[in-house]
CSV table of C-alpha atoms and ligand atoms in Angstrom, one decimal:
chain,number,residue,atom,x,y,z
A,1,MET,CA,0.0,0.0,0.0
A,2,ALA,CA,1.6,3.2,-1.2
A,3,LYS,CA,-0.8,6.1,-0.8
A,4,VAL,CA,-3.7,7.0,1.5
A,5,LEU,CA,-6.0,9.8,0.3
A,6,ALA,CA,-8.1,11.6,2.9
A,7,PHE,CA,-11.0,13.9,1.9
A,8,ALA,CA,-12.0,17.3,3.3
A,9,LEU,CA,-15.5,18.2,2.0
A,10,THR,CA,-15.6,21.9,2.9
A,11,GLY,CA,-18.4,23.5,0.9
A,12,SER,CA,-17.8,27.2,1.4
A,13,GLY,CA,-17.1,26.8,5.1
A,14,PRO,CA,-14.0,26.2,7.2
A,15,LEU,CA,-12.2,22.8,7.2
A,16,PRO,CA,-14.1,20.3,9.3
A,17,GLN,CA,-12.3,18.9,12.4
A,18,SER,CA,-12.6,15.5,10.7
A,19,THR,CA,-9.9,16.6,8.3
A,20,TYR,CA,-7.3,16.6,11.0
A,21,GLU,CA,-8.6,13.2,12.3
A,22,LEU,CA,-8.4,11.6,8.9
A,23,LEU,CA,-4.9,13.0,8.3
A,24,GLY,CA,-3.8,11.6,11.7
A,25,GLY,CA,-5.2,8.1,10.8
A,26,ALA,CA,-3.9,8.3,7.2
A,27,ARG,CA,-0.4,9.3,8.5
A,28,ALA,CA,-0.3,6.3,10.9
A,29,VAL,CA,-1.3,3.9,8.1
A,30,ALA,CA,1.1,5.4,5.6
A,31,ASP,CA,4.0,5.5,8.1
A,32,ALA,CA,3.5,1.8,8.9
A,33,ALA,CA,3.7,0.9,5.2
A,34,GLY,CA,6.3,3.5,4.1
A,35,GLY,CA,3.7,5.3,2.1
A,36,GLN,CA,2.4,8.8,1.5
A,37,VAL,CA,-0.6,10.8,2.7
A,38,HIS,CA,-2.6,12.8,0.2
A,39,LEU,CA,-5.4,15.1,1.1
A,40,ALA,CA,-8.1,16.2,-1.3
A,41,VAL,CA,-9.8,19.5,-0.3
A,42,LEU,CA,-13.0,19.9,-2.2
A,43,GLY,CA,-15.0,23.2,-2.0
A,44,ALA,CA,-15.3,26.8,-3.1
A,45,GLY,CA,-12.7,29.3,-2.1
A,46,VAL,CA,-10.4,26.6,-0.8
A,47,ALA,CA,-7.1,28.5,-1.2
A,48,GLY,CA,-7.1,30.1,2.2
A,49,LYS,CA,-8.0,26.9,4.1
A,50,ILE,CA,-5.0,24.7,3.4
A,51,GLY,CA,-2.3,26.5,5.5
A,52,ASP,CA,-1.7,24.0,8.3
A,53,LEU,CA,-2.4,20.8,6.5
A,54,ALA,CA,1.2,19.9,5.8
A,55,ALA,CA,2.0,20.3,9.5
A,56,HIS,CA,-0.9,17.9,10.3
A,57,GLY,CA,0.5,15.2,8.1
A,58,ALA,CA,-0.3,15.8,4.4
A,59,ASP,CA,2.5,15.1,1.9
A,60,ARG,CA,0.4,16.3,-1.1
A,61,ILE,CA,-2.7,18.5,-1.1
A,62,LEU,CA,-5.0,18.1,-4.1
A,63,VAL,CA,-7.3,21.1,-4.4
A,64,VAL,CA,-10.5,21.0,-6.3
A,65,ASP,CA,-11.9,24.5,-6.1
A,66,SER,CA,-15.2,25.3,-7.9
A,67,GLU,CA,-18.3,27.5,-7.4
A,68,HIS,CA,-20.3,24.3,-7.9
A,69,LEU,CA,-18.9,22.9,-4.7
A,70,ALA,CA,-20.0,25.8,-2.5
A,71,VAL,CA,-22.8,23.7,-1.1
A,72,TYR,CA,-22.9,19.9,-1.1
A,73,HIS,CA,-24.3,18.4,-4.2
A,74,PRO,CA,-23.8,14.6,-4.8
A,75,ASP,CA,-23.0,14.8,-8.5
A,76,ALA,CA,-20.7,17.8,-8.2
A,77,TYR,CA,-18.8,16.3,-5.3
A,78,LEU,CA,-18.6,12.9,-7.0
A,79,ALA,CA,-17.0,14.5,-10.0
A,80,ALA,CA,-14.6,16.4,-7.8
A,81,ALA,CA,-13.8,13.4,-5.7
A,82,ARG,CA,-13.2,11.2,-8.8
A,83,ALA,CA,-10.8,13.7,-10.3
A,84,ALA,CA,-8.9,13.9,-7.0
A,85,ALA,CA,-8.8,10.1,-6.7
A,86,GLU,CA,-7.4,9.8,-10.2
A,87,ALA,CA,-4.9,12.5,-9.7
A,88,SER,CA,-3.7,11.0,-6.5
A,89,GLY,CA,-3.6,7.3,-7.5
A,90,ALA,CA,-4.2,6.3,-3.9
A,91,ASP,CA,-5.1,2.8,-2.9
A,92,VAL,CA,-6.9,3.7,0.3
A,93,LEU,CA,-9.5,6.5,0.4
A,94,LEU,CA,-10.8,7.9,3.7
A,95,LEU,CA,-14.0,9.9,4.0
A,96,PRO,CA,-15.5,11.6,7.0
A,97,GLY,CA,-18.5,9.9,8.7
A,98,ASP,CA,-20.6,13.1,8.4
A,99,THR,CA,-23.7,13.5,6.2
A,100,ARG,CA,-21.6,14.5,3.2
A,101,GLY,CA,-19.0,11.7,3.5
A,102,ARG,CA,-21.6,9.0,4.1
A,103,ASP,CA,-23.5,10.2,1.0
A,104,LEU,CA,-20.4,10.5,-1.2
A,105,ALA,CA,-18.5,7.3,-0.2
A,106,PRO,CA,-20.7,4.7,-1.8
A,107,ARG,CA,-21.0,6.7,-5.0
A,108,LEU,CA,-17.3,7.1,-5.2
A,109,GLY,CA,-16.7,3.4,-4.4
A,110,TYR,CA,-19.0,2.4,-7.2
A,111,HIS,CA,-17.4,4.6,-9.8
A,112,LEU,CA,-13.9,3.6,-8.8
A,113,ARG,CA,-14.9,-0.1,-8.6
A,114,ALA,CA,-13.6,-0.1,-5.0
A,115,GLY,CA,-14.8,-2.1,-2.0
A,116,ILE,CA,-16.2,0.1,0.7
A,117,VAL,CA,-16.4,-0.2,4.5
A,118,THR,CA,-18.7,2.3,6.3
A,119,ASP,CA,-18.7,3.4,10.0
A,120,CYS,CA,-15.1,2.4,10.7
A,121,VAL,CA,-13.6,3.3,14.0
A,122,ALA,CA,-10.0,2.2,13.5
A,123,LEU,CA,-7.5,1.1,10.9
A,124,GLU,CA,-5.1,-1.7,11.7
A,125,ALA,CA,-2.1,-3.0,9.8
A,126,SER,CA,-2.0,-6.8,9.4
A,127,PRO,CA,0.0,-9.3,7.4
A,128,ASP,CA,-2.9,-9.7,5.0
A,129,GLY,CA,-3.3,-6.0,4.4
A,130,LEU,CA,-5.0,-3.1,6.0
A,131,ARG,CA,-7.9,-4.0,8.3
A,132,PHE,CA,-10.9,-1.8,8.8
A,133,VAL,CA,-12.5,-2.0,12.2
A,134,LYS,CA,-16.2,-1.3,12.7
A,135,PRO,CA,-18.7,-2.0,15.4
A,136,VAL,CA,-21.4,-4.5,14.6
A,137,TYR,CA,-24.6,-5.8,16.4
A,138,GLY,CA,-25.2,-2.3,17.8
A,139,GLY,CA,-21.7,-2.1,19.2
A,140,LYS,CA,-21.7,-5.5,20.9
A,141,ALA,CA,-18.8,-6.8,18.7
A,142,MET,CA,-16.1,-5.4,16.5
A,143,ALA,CA,-15.6,-6.7,13.0
A,144,ARG,CA,-12.2,-6.6,11.3
A,145,ILE,CA,-12.6,-6.3,7.6
A,146,THR,CA,-10.1,-6.7,4.8
A,147,VAL,CA,-11.0,-5.5,1.3
A,148,ARG,CA,-9.9,-7.4,-1.7
A,149,THR,CA,-10.3,-4.7,-4.4
A,150,ASP,CA,-7.1,-2.8,-5.3
A,151,ARG,CA,-8.7,0.5,-4.2
A,152,LYS,CA,-10.5,0.6,-0.9
A,153,VAL,CA,-12.9,3.3,0.4
A,154,ALA,CA,-13.6,3.7,4.1
A,155,VAL,CA,-16.0,6.0,5.9
A,156,MET,CA,-14.4,6.9,9.3
A,157,ARG,CA,-16.7,7.6,12.2
A,158,GLN,CA,-16.1,11.1,13.5
A,159,ARG,CA,-13.7,11.5,16.5
A,160,SER,CA,-12.5,7.9,16.1
A,161,LEU,CA,-9.0,8.8,14.8
A,162,ASP,CA,-6.6,11.1,16.6
A,163,PRO,CA,-5.1,14.1,14.9
A,164,ARG,CA,-1.3,14.2,15.1
A,165,ALA,CA,0.5,17.0,16.8
A,166,PRO,CA,1.4,19.6,14.2
A,167,ASP,CA,4.9,19.7,12.9
A,168,PRO,CA,5.4,23.2,11.4
A,169,SER,CA,8.6,22.0,9.6
A,170,ARG,CA,6.7,19.7,7.3
A,171,ARG,CA,6.0,20.8,3.8
A,172,ALA,CA,3.5,19.5,1.2
A,173,GLU,CA,3.2,19.8,-2.5
A,174,VAL,CA,-0.1,21.5,-3.5
A,175,LEU,CA,-1.7,20.5,-6.8
A,176,ASN,CA,-4.8,22.1,-8.3
A,177,VAL,CA,-7.0,19.5,-9.9
A,178,GLU,CA,-9.5,20.3,-12.6
A,179,ALA,CA,-12.8,18.4,-12.3
A,180,ALA,CA,-15.4,18.2,-15.1
A,181,ILE,CA,-18.3,19.5,-13.1
A,182,ASP,CA,-21.2,20.2,-15.5
A,183,PRO,CA,-24.5,21.0,-13.8
A,184,SER,CA,-26.4,20.2,-17.0
A,185,THR,CA,-25.5,16.5,-16.5
A,186,PHE,CA,-26.5,16.3,-12.8
A,187,ARG,CA,-28.9,13.5,-12.2
A,188,THR,CA,-29.9,14.8,-8.7
A,189,GLN,CA,-31.7,18.0,-8.0
A,190,VAL,CA,-31.2,19.6,-4.6
A,191,VAL,CA,-34.4,21.4,-3.8
A,192,ASP,CA,-33.5,22.8,-0.4
A,193,HIS,CA,-30.8,23.0,2.2
A,194,ILE,CA,-31.9,23.2,5.8
A,195,SER,CA,-29.1,24.1,8.1
A,196,GLU,CA,-29.3,22.6,11.6
A,197,GLU,CA,-29.3,25.3,14.2
A,198,THR,CA,-26.6,24.9,16.7
A,199,THR,CA,-25.5,27.1,19.6
A,200,GLY,CA,-22.1,26.3,20.8
A,201,ILE,CA,-20.2,23.2,20.0
A,202,ARG,CA,-21.7,20.6,17.7
A,203,LEU,CA,-22.8,17.3,19.2
A,204,GLU,CA,-20.5,15.3,16.8
A,205,ASP,CA,-17.5,17.4,17.7
A,206,ALA,CA,-18.0,17.7,21.4
A,207,PRO,CA,-15.4,16.1,23.7
A,208,VAL,CA,-18.0,15.9,26.4
A,209,VAL,CA,-21.7,15.1,25.9
A,210,VAL,CA,-24.3,15.3,28.7
A,211,SER,CA,-27.4,13.4,27.6
A,212,GLY,CA,-30.8,13.1,29.2
A,213,GLY,CA,-33.6,10.6,28.7
A,214,ARG,CA,-37.1,9.9,29.7
A,215,GLY,CA,-36.0,9.5,33.3
A,216,LEU,CA,-35.6,13.3,33.5
A,217,GLY,CA,-39.4,13.5,33.5
A,218,GLY,CA,-39.8,16.7,31.3
A,219,PRO,CA,-38.0,19.4,29.4
A,220,GLU,CA,-37.1,21.6,32.5
A,221,PRO,CA,-34.2,19.5,33.8
A,222,PHE,CA,-32.4,19.8,30.4
A,223,LYS,CA,-31.6,23.4,31.5
A,224,GLN,CA,-29.3,21.8,34.2
A,225,LEU,CA,-27.8,19.5,31.6
A,226,GLU,CA,-27.1,22.5,29.4
A,227,GLU,CA,-25.3,24.3,32.2
A,228,LEU,CA,-23.3,21.2,33.0
A,229,ALA,CA,-22.4,20.7,29.3
A,230,ARG,CA,-21.4,24.4,29.0
A,231,LEU,CA,-19.2,24.2,32.1
A,232,LEU,CA,-17.5,21.1,30.7
A,233,GLY,CA,-17.0,22.5,27.3
A,234,GLY,CA,-19.5,20.0,25.8
A,235,ALA,CA,-22.9,19.6,24.2
A,236,VAL,CA,-26.3,18.3,25.2
A,237,GLY,CA,-27.6,15.0,23.8
A,238,ALA,CA,-30.7,13.0,24.4
A,239,SER,CA,-32.4,9.6,24.0
A,240,ARG,CA,-35.1,9.2,21.4
A,241,ALA,CA,-37.7,9.0,24.1
A,242,ALA,CA,-36.7,12.6,25.2
A,243,VAL,CA,-36.8,13.7,21.6
A,244,ASP,CA,-40.1,12.1,20.8
A,245,ALA,CA,-41.6,13.7,23.9
A,246,GLY,CA,-40.6,17.1,22.4
A,247,TRP,CA,-38.3,18.0,25.3
A,248,VAL,CA,-35.3,18.6,23.0
A,249,PRO,CA,-34.9,19.0,19.2
A,250,PRO,CA,-34.2,15.9,17.0
A,251,SER,CA,-30.7,17.2,16.4
A,252,CYS,CA,-29.9,16.2,19.9
A,253,GLN,CA,-30.8,12.5,19.4
A,254,VAL,CA,-28.0,10.0,20.0
A,255,GLY,CA,-28.2,6.5,18.7
A,256,GLN,CA,-28.9,4.2,15.8
A,257,THR,CA,-31.4,6.7,14.2
A,258,GLY,CA,-29.7,9.7,15.7
A,259,LYS,CA,-26.1,10.8,15.9
A,260,VAL,CA,-23.2,8.5,16.3
A,261,ILE,CA,-20.7,10.2,18.6
A,262,GLY,CA,-17.4,9.4,20.2
A,263,PRO,CA,-16.8,11.9,23.0
A,264,ASP,CA,-14.1,11.6,25.6
A,265,LEU,CA,-16.8,11.7,28.2
A,266,TYR,CA,-20.4,10.7,27.9
A,267,LEU,CA,-22.9,11.3,30.7
A,268,ALA,CA,-26.2,9.4,30.4
A,269,ILE,CA,-28.7,10.7,32.9
A,270,GLY,CA,-32.1,9.0,33.2
A,271,ILE,CA,-31.3,6.9,30.1
A,272,SER,CA,-32.0,3.1,30.3
A,273,GLY,CA,-29.4,2.1,27.7
A,274,ALA,CA,-31.5,0.5,25.0
A,275,SER,CA,-29.4,-1.2,22.3
A,276,GLN,CA,-30.5,1.5,19.8
A,277,HIS,CA,-29.2,4.2,22.1
A,278,LEU,CA,-25.9,2.3,22.8
A,279,ALA,CA,-25.3,2.0,19.0
A,280,GLY,CA,-24.6,5.7,19.1
A,281,ILE,CA,-22.0,5.8,21.9
A,282,THR,CA,-19.7,2.8,21.2
A,283,GLY,CA,-17.0,5.3,20.4
A,284,ALA,CA,-17.3,7.1,23.8
A,285,LYS,CA,-14.1,6.8,25.7
A,286,THR,CA,-15.6,7.1,29.2
A,287,ILE,CA,-19.3,6.6,30.0
A,288,VAL,CA,-20.9,7.8,33.3
A,289,ALA,CA,-24.5,6.8,34.0
A,290,ILE,CA,-26.9,8.1,36.5
A,291,ASN,CA,-30.0,5.9,36.8
A,292,LYS,CA,-32.2,4.9,39.8
A,293,ASP,CA,-32.6,1.4,38.5
A,294,GLU,CA,-29.5,-0.7,39.2
A,295,GLN,CA,-30.6,-3.2,36.5
A,296,ALA,CA,-30.7,-0.6,33.8
A,297,PRO,CA,-28.7,-1.9,30.7
A,298,ILE,CA,-26.7,1.4,30.6
A,299,PHE,CA,-24.7,0.0,33.6
A,300,GLY,CA,-23.5,-2.8,31.4
A,301,VAL,CA,-21.4,-0.4,29.3
A,302,ALA,CA,-20.8,2.4,31.9
A,303,HIS,CA,-17.3,2.9,33.3
A,304,ILE,CA,-18.8,4.7,36.2
A,305,GLY,CA,-22.3,4.1,37.4
A,306,VAL,CA,-24.3,6.0,40.0
A,307,VAL,CA,-27.4,4.2,41.2
A,308,ALA,CA,-29.6,7.1,42.4
A,309,ASP,CA,-32.3,9.6,41.6
A,310,TYR,CA,-30.7,12.1,39.3
A,311,ARG,CA,-32.5,14.9,41.3
A,312,GLU,CA,-30.3,14.1,44.2
A,313,VAL,CA,-27.0,13.7,42.3
A,314,LEU,CA,-27.2,16.4,39.6
A,315,PRO,CA,-27.3,19.5,41.8
A,316,HIS,CA,-24.2,18.3,43.7
A,317,LEU,CA,-22.4,17.5,40.5
A,318,LEU,CA,-23.2,20.9,39.1
A,319,GLU,CA,-22.1,22.6,42.3
A,320,GLU,CA,-18.7,20.7,42.2
A,321,VAL,CA,-18.1,21.5,38.5
A,322,ARG,CA,-19.1,25.2,39.0
A,323,ALA,CA,-16.6,25.4,41.9
A,324,ALA,CA,-13.9,23.7,40.0
A,325,ARG,CA,-14.4,26.0,37.0
A,326,ALA,CA,-14.4,29.1,39.3
B,1,FAD,C1,-35.8,1.3,15.0
B,1,FAD,C2,-35.6,2.0,16.3
B,1,FAD,C3,-34.6,3.0,16.3
B,1,FAD,C4,-34.3,3.6,17.5
B,1,FAD,N1,-33.4,4.6,17.6
B,1,FAD,C5,-33.0,5.2,18.7
B,1,FAD,C6,-32.0,6.1,18.8
B,1,FAD,O1,-31.3,6.5,17.8
B,1,FAD,N2,-31.7,6.6,20.0
B,1,FAD,C7,-32.4,6.3,21.2
B,1,FAD,O2,-32.0,6.8,22.2
B,1,FAD,N3,-33.4,5.4,21.1
B,1,FAD,C8,-33.7,4.8,19.9
B,1,FAD,N4,-34.8,4.0,19.9
B,1,FAD,C9,-35.6,3.8,21.1
B,1,FAD,C10,-35.0,2.9,22.1
B,1,FAD,O3,-35.5,1.6,21.8
B,1,FAD,C11,-35.6,3.3,23.5
B,1,FAD,O4,-37.0,3.3,23.5
B,1,FAD,C12,-35.1,4.7,24.0
B,1,FAD,O5,-33.7,4.8,23.9
B,1,FAD,C13,-35.4,4.8,25.5
B,1,FAD,O6,-35.1,6.1,25.9
B,1,FAD,P1,-34.8,6.3,27.4
B,1,FAD,O7,-33.6,5.5,27.9
B,1,FAD,O8,-34.7,7.8,27.6
B,1,FAD,O9,-36.2,5.9,28.1
B,1,FAD,P2,-36.5,4.6,29.0
B,1,FAD,O10,-36.1,3.4,28.4
B,1,FAD,O11,-37.9,4.8,29.5
B,1,FAD,O12,-35.5,4.8,30.3
B,1,FAD,C14,-35.7,5.8,31.2
B,1,FAD,C15,-34.6,5.5,32.3
B,1,FAD,O13,-34.6,6.5,33.3
B,1,FAD,C16,-34.5,5.9,34.6
B,1,FAD,N5,-35.1,6.9,35.5
B,1,FAD,C17,-36.4,7.2,35.7
B,1,FAD,N6,-36.5,8.2,36.6
B,1,FAD,C18,-35.2,8.5,37.0
B,1,FAD,C19,-34.7,9.4,38.0
B,1,FAD,N7,-35.5,10.2,38.7
B,1,FAD,N8,-33.4,9.4,38.2
B,1,FAD,C20,-32.5,8.6,37.5
B,1,FAD,N9,-33.0,7.7,36.6
B,1,FAD,C21,-34.3,7.6,36.4
B,1,FAD,C22,-35.3,4.6,34.5
B,1,FAD,O14,-34.8,3.8,35.5
B,1,FAD,C23,-35.0,4.2,33.1
B,1,FAD,O15,-33.8,3.3,33.1
B,1,FAD,C24,-35.1,3.3,18.7
B,1,FAD,C25,-36.0,2.3,18.6
B,1,FAD,C26,-36.3,1.7,17.5
B,1,FAD,C27,-37.3,0.6,17.4
């Protein structure tokens, strides 16, 4: 394996945090195999965004800059990604596990005739080639997958790979890649873009997530969760039961049909730990659960469990964190 190509799908916004994570993962794989790391930056007005990418591990930066890439469009991004993949000649292509990456990866895999693995959380070198590691059965087991096609596409779950410490002395070659993006040939029509409203840090990017479930009993206690999340530099999440009850917006939902997250710390408060919820937190590094039922399944995955009524525990926890912050 000679080259690993990571993708940054930027639109007209800044580089996503996943770019640095993919570069870190790509660098580890390439270094183990004596290979190279390429980064494709697709978007509009890309020039000003690539300053620190060499320091974070890129050997070559392939820029596809087009007004047609200002907002995500499947056909435009497919054309750009194919052009970058051809220009790179990479064997392994890594895409971010956000909405854009999950949409683009299978299209790209199909057009490159490449095998694809989705929802990967790790990359492992092995004697029979690179292994893609992904949770299966709602996170109850990990599958290690090798791909037999020459080119391999993987979608990496966000926050599953570690960015490397920047090395300002590193340099990268920058290559402008022309992509044939012709809107008249687009097979998909995008009728609307609805931006998710977020205040503060995004759930997917948050190092700390404080989540509440049906056990909170209503929307009011979420204010305490918001304060705790803010003090810890994190975001608020929720179980589907809390979302379905209308206590918090759907953008907060964690789980199989919500967001899949991998924070350093996950606090589950009044959440039973149904398998569909757990599917969203298999990447969490430390899980703390507060639940009054000691038989709740969440305790099966929690690293720290508090069997108590959250109304007794949460005020003290808040007090301690406020004091520590002060
Ligand atoms: C196809 C499908 C997809 C789904 N996708 C998702 C998903 O993405 N995310 C998701 O979360 N769910 C999902 N679900 C729903 C899931 O099965 C559960 O119903 C849901 O996660 C339960 O939410 P909960 O833990 O908040 O509520 P409950 O299961 O009702 O648990 C509430 C918990 O709060 C505890 N509690 C009650 N009062 C207190 C108190 N005062 N102090 C402390 N603890 C207290 C209880 O002991 C209990 O354990 C999905 C279901 C299906 C069928």
